[in-house]
Amino acid sequence: MRVAIFGARSYDRHHLGAANERHGHELVFFDAGLDITTAPLARGAGAVCAFVNDRLDAEVLAALKEHGVGLVALRCAGFNNVDLAAAEALGLPVVRVPAYSPHAVAEFTVGLLLALDRKIHRAWARTREDNFTLDGLVGRNLHGRVVGVVGTGRIGALVAKILKCGFGCKVLAADPQPNAEVESMGVRYVPREELLATAEIVTLHCPLTPGTRHLIDADMLERARPGMVLVNTSRGALVDTPALIEALKSRRLGGVALDVYEQEGDLFFRDLSGEIMEDDVFARLTSFPNVLVTGHQAFLTEEALDAIAETTLASISAAERGEKLEHRLSADLMR
Ligand code: NAD
């Protein structure tokens, strides 16, 4: 099948290309992300392959359908950028990669927390300039600290395990569907409000849905334990960024480590180093010494990319054979 791959980076070309030796599709890679202006590039393709910041709203989905596309294959787990109700109404199936390597994201989350808390990124900037002073680099032990994990599915459960069993943290969790394996490690489930008021470190691992949008807002931040460190490697819009900035300015928060940002679609996965930063909120956010931001790279390991490529192409092969799609998304997930 001809597959139009949007927002393709070098690692996508490499891993999808290698996996395709087993599937034999005609892969057409486009640097451009998918939106209403680029949707015509999919003309003649049986499937499109899209990523986290591609725009798959009702208008784009209708355009894809009109151009003859019969399948949308997301090469990611999150699907908040897709209007699933519109896709269902159009009879356009959408598949994703529900689990490729939760270890990739969980390990990165802990790495980001350590880097922020022990100021490793700042130390690296200093030693590159032969400045070996340690003033201002005092951190905190992770051992014994209270960590709150919001969402204990595949990724959150691993983060809880690494922090509890590896570092000896006291771990609390909040999830409407408690995970028995997590509970058996001695992690206590508490209401989200209690978690926020108690935890010294809060890490977010729930999906972005209408119900979780701005889960961390001004009200929640007001109730957070003073000095709380927030880590978000899930989805940017779980956090109200202007409210976060106010909490940082008032010194209420101890630090923030983010791999995702609400308006990342205008910034991430591109080299904007020679450009004027248009996003004032992002510019303010990255101006704080206790904020560390990476550009949505928690998934980016060889193992994860191999798994993503294989699952994505296997779904496309299954669609071509007219088989039932194992990883098809239902519009019910958005409710
Ligand atoms: P998962 O579906 O296995 O787990 C999500 C958990 O969140 C579930 O247990 C669910 O019950 C829980 N949840 C739902 N609503 C909640 C709420 N209001 N409060 C607390 N918990 C709630 O998903 P996963 O594989 O662990 O992935 C989690 C998220 O990580 C994804 O939705 C995606 O947005 C993000 N992600 C980010 C990257 C990255 O590169 N930064 C990569 C993969 C996934």
Short mmCIF file of N, CA and C in Angstrom, two decimals, residues 95-168:
data_model
loop_
_atom_site.label_atom_id
_atom_site.label_comp_id
_atom_site.label_asym_id
_atom_site.label_seq_id
_atom_site.Cartn_x
_atom_site.Cartn_y
_atom_site.Cartn_z
N VAL A 95 -5.77 4.01 13.75
CA VAL A 95 -5.05 3.09 14.64
C VAL A 95 -3.90 3.85 15.30
N ARG A 96 -3.41 3.31 16.40
CA ARG A 96 -2.27 3.93 17.08
C ARG A 96 -1.32 2.81 17.52
N VAL A 97 -0.28 3.20 18.23
CA VAL A 97 0.65 2.23 18.82
C VAL A 97 0.49 2.36 20.33
N PRO A 98 -0.40 1.56 20.93
CA PRO A 98 -0.74 1.81 22.33
C PRO A 98 0.45 1.64 23.28
N ALA A 99 1.29 0.66 23.01
CA ALA A 99 2.43 0.45 23.91
C ALA A 99 3.62 0.04 23.07
N TYR A 100 4.63 0.90 23.01
CA TYR A 100 5.82 0.52 22.23
C TYR A 100 6.97 0.26 23.16
N SER A 101 7.22 1.18 24.06
CA SER A 101 8.23 0.94 25.07
C SER A 101 7.95 1.89 26.23
N PRO A 102 7.10 1.45 27.16
CA PRO A 102 6.86 2.33 28.31
C PRO A 102 8.16 2.61 29.07
N HIS A 103 9.14 1.69 28.94
CA HIS A 103 10.43 1.91 29.61
C HIS A 103 11.11 3.17 29.08
N ALA A 104 10.99 3.40 27.76
CA ALA A 104 11.64 4.58 27.17
C ALA A 104 11.15 5.85 27.86
N VAL A 105 9.83 5.97 28.04
CA VAL A 105 9.26 7.20 28.61
C VAL A 105 9.51 7.24 30.12
N ALA A 106 9.36 6.10 30.79
CA ALA A 106 9.55 6.06 32.24
C ALA A 106 11.00 6.40 32.60
N GLU A 107 11.95 5.84 31.88
CA GLU A 107 13.37 6.10 32.18
C GLU A 107 13.70 7.57 31.92
N PHE A 108 13.15 8.12 30.84
CA PHE A 108 13.42 9.53 30.52
C PHE A 108 12.83 10.44 31.60
N THR A 109 11.66 10.06 32.09
CA THR A 109 11.00 10.86 33.13
C THR A 109 11.90 10.96 34.37
N VAL A 110 12.46 9.83 34.76
CA VAL A 110 13.33 9.83 35.95
C VAL A 110 14.62 10.58 35.64
N GLY A 111 15.12 10.43 34.42
CA GLY A 111 16.32 11.17 34.02
C GLY A 111 16.10 12.67 34.07
N LEU A 112 14.95 13.10 33.59
CA LEU A 112 14.62 14.54 33.58
C LEU A 112 14.52 15.07 35.01
N LEU A 113 13.88 14.27 35.87
CA LEU A 113 13.74 14.65 37.27
C LEU A 113 15.11 14.78 37.93
N LEU A 114 15.98 13.81 37.69
CA LEU A 114 17.32 13.85 38.28
C LEU A 114 18.11 15.05 37.75
N ALA A 115 18.02 15.28 36.45
CA ALA A 115 18.75 16.39 35.85
C ALA A 115 18.32 17.71 36.48
N LEU A 116 17.01 17.89 36.63
CA LEU A 116 16.48 19.14 37.21
C LEU A 116 16.88 19.26 38.68
N ASP A 117 16.64 18.20 39.43
CA ASP A 117 16.81 18.23 40.87
C ASP A 117 18.27 18.34 41.29
N ARG A 118 19.17 17.71 40.49
CA ARG A 118 20.60 17.75 40.81
C ARG A 118 21.33 18.78 39.94
N LYS A 119 20.56 19.52 39.14
CA LYS A 119 21.08 20.63 38.33
C LYS A 119 22.19 20.19 37.37
N ILE A 120 22.00 19.01 36.80
CA ILE A 120 23.02 18.43 35.92
C ILE A 120 23.17 19.25 34.64
N HIS A 121 22.04 19.74 34.13
CA HIS A 121 22.10 20.55 32.90
C HIS A 121 22.88 21.84 33.12
N ARG A 122 22.75 22.42 34.32
CA ARG A 122 23.46 23.67 34.61
C ARG A 122 24.95 23.38 34.84
N ALA A 123 25.22 22.24 35.48
CA ALA A 123 26.62 21.86 35.73
C ALA A 123 27.34 21.63 34.39
N TRP A 124 26.66 21.00 33.45
CA TRP A 124 27.25 20.72 32.14
C TRP A 124 27.59 22.02 31.41
N ALA A 125 26.67 22.99 31.50
CA ALA A 125 26.93 24.29 30.86
C ALA A 125 28.17 24.94 31.47
N ARG A 126 28.34 24.78 32.80
CA ARG A 126 29.51 25.39 33.45
C ARG A 126 30.82 24.71 33.06
N THR A 127 30.84 23.38 33.12
CA THR A 127 32.12 22.70 32.86
C THR A 127 32.56 22.87 31.41
N ARG A 128 31.62 23.09 30.52
CA ARG A 128 31.99 23.36 29.12
C ARG A 128 32.77 24.66 28.99
N GLU A 129 32.57 25.55 30.00
CA GLU A 129 33.28 26.83 30.00
C GLU A 129 34.41 26.81 31.02
N ASP A 130 34.82 25.62 31.44
CA ASP A 130 35.89 25.46 32.44
C ASP A 130 35.56 26.16 33.76
N ASN A 131 34.28 26.25 34.08
CA ASN A 131 33.87 26.80 35.38
C ASN A 131 33.51 25.60 36.26
N PHE A 132 34.37 25.31 37.22
CA PHE A 132 34.17 24.12 38.04
C PHE A 132 33.65 24.45 39.44
N THR A 133 33.08 25.63 39.63
CA THR A 133 32.50 25.98 40.93
C THR A 133 31.19 25.22 41.12
N LEU A 134 30.84 24.98 42.39
CA LEU A 134 29.61 24.24 42.69
C LEU A 134 28.53 25.11 43.32
N ASP A 135 28.82 26.38 43.52
CA ASP A 135 27.82 27.27 44.15
C ASP A 135 26.55 27.28 43.31
N GLY A 136 25.42 27.15 43.99
CA GLY A 136 24.14 27.19 43.28
C GLY A 136 23.73 25.84 42.71
N LEU A 137 24.56 24.81 42.93
CA LEU A 137 24.22 23.50 42.35
C LEU A 137 23.77 22.49 43.41
N VAL A 138 23.44 22.97 44.61
CA VAL A 138 23.03 22.05 45.68
C VAL A 138 21.67 21.44 45.31
N GLY A 139 21.59 20.10 45.36
CA GLY A 139 20.35 19.41 45.03
C GLY A 139 19.71 18.77 46.24
N ARG A 140 18.83 17.83 46.00
CA ARG A 140 18.16 17.08 47.08
C ARG A 140 18.28 15.59 46.77
N ASN A 141 18.34 14.76 47.81
CA ASN A 141 18.28 13.30 47.58
C ASN A 141 16.88 12.94 47.10
N LEU A 142 16.81 11.94 46.24
CA LEU A 142 15.48 11.40 45.90
C LEU A 142 15.04 10.43 47.00
N HIS A 143 15.99 9.74 47.59
CA HIS A 143 15.69 8.75 48.62
C HIS A 143 14.85 9.37 49.75
N GLY A 144 13.73 8.73 50.06
CA GLY A 144 12.91 9.19 51.18
C GLY A 144 11.91 10.27 50.82
N ARG A 145 12.00 10.84 49.61
CA ARG A 145 11.04 11.92 49.28
C ARG A 145 9.70 11.34 48.84
N VAL A 146 8.66 12.15 49.02
CA VAL A 146 7.30 11.71 48.69
C VAL A 146 7.00 12.09 47.24
N VAL A 147 6.75 11.08 46.41
CA VAL A 147 6.46 11.32 45.00
C VAL A 147 5.02 10.95 44.72
N GLY A 148 4.30 11.78 43.99
CA GLY A 148 2.93 11.49 43.59
C GLY A 148 2.89 11.18 42.10
N VAL A 149 2.39 10.02 41.76
CA VAL A 149 2.29 9.62 40.35
C VAL A 149 0.82 9.73 39.94
N VAL A 150 0.53 10.61 38.98
CA VAL A 150 -0.85 10.78 38.51
C VAL A 150 -1.02 9.98 37.23
N GLY A 151 -1.76 8.88 37.31
CA GLY A 151 -1.92 7.96 36.17
C GLY A 151 -0.92 6.83 36.31
N THR A 152 -1.43 5.64 36.64
CA THR A 152 -0.52 4.50 36.82
C THR A 152 -0.84 3.40 35.82
N GLY A 153 -0.87 3.79 34.55
CA GLY A 153 -1.01 2.81 33.47
C GLY A 153 0.38 2.25 33.19
N ARG A 154 0.65 1.99 31.90
CA ARG A 154 1.93 1.36 31.54
C ARG A 154 3.13 2.20 31.99
N ILE A 155 3.12 3.49 31.68
CA ILE A 155 4.29 4.33 31.98
C ILE A 155 4.35 4.70 33.46
N GLY A 156 3.22 5.20 33.99
CA GLY A 156 3.19 5.62 35.39
C GLY A 156 3.56 4.50 36.35
N ALA A 157 3.11 3.27 36.04
CA ALA A 157 3.43 2.13 36.91
C ALA A 157 4.93 1.88 36.95
N LEU A 158 5.58 2.04 35.79
CA LEU A 158 7.04 1.84 35.75
C LEU A 158 7.77 2.95 36.51
N VAL A 159 7.29 4.18 36.36
CA VAL A 159 7.91 5.30 37.08
C VAL A 159 7.79 5.06 38.59
N ALA A 160 6.60 4.62 39.01
CA ALA A 160 6.38 4.33 40.44
C ALA A 160 7.36 3.25 40.91
N LYS A 161 7.54 2.23 40.09
CA LYS A 161 8.42 1.11 40.46
C LYS A 161 9.89 1.58 40.55
N ILE A 162 10.33 2.34 39.55
CA ILE A 162 11.73 2.81 39.54
C ILE A 162 11.98 3.68 40.78
N LEU A 163 11.04 4.59 41.06
CA LEU A 163 11.25 5.53 42.16
C LEU A 163 11.15 4.85 43.52
N LYS A 164 10.22 3.88 43.63
CA LYS A 164 10.03 3.21 44.91
C LYS A 164 11.14 2.16 45.14
N CYS A 165 11.29 1.27 44.17
CA CYS A 165 12.23 0.15 44.36
C CYS A 165 13.67 0.56 44.10
N GLY A 166 13.88 1.48 43.16
CA GLY A 166 15.25 1.88 42.83
C GLY A 166 15.80 2.96 43.73
N PHE A 167 14.98 3.97 44.02
CA PHE A 167 15.48 5.13 44.76
C PHE A 167 15.02 5.18 46.21
N GLY A 168 14.04 4.34 46.57
CA GLY A 168 13.54 4.36 47.94
C GLY A 168 12.67 5.58 48.25
#
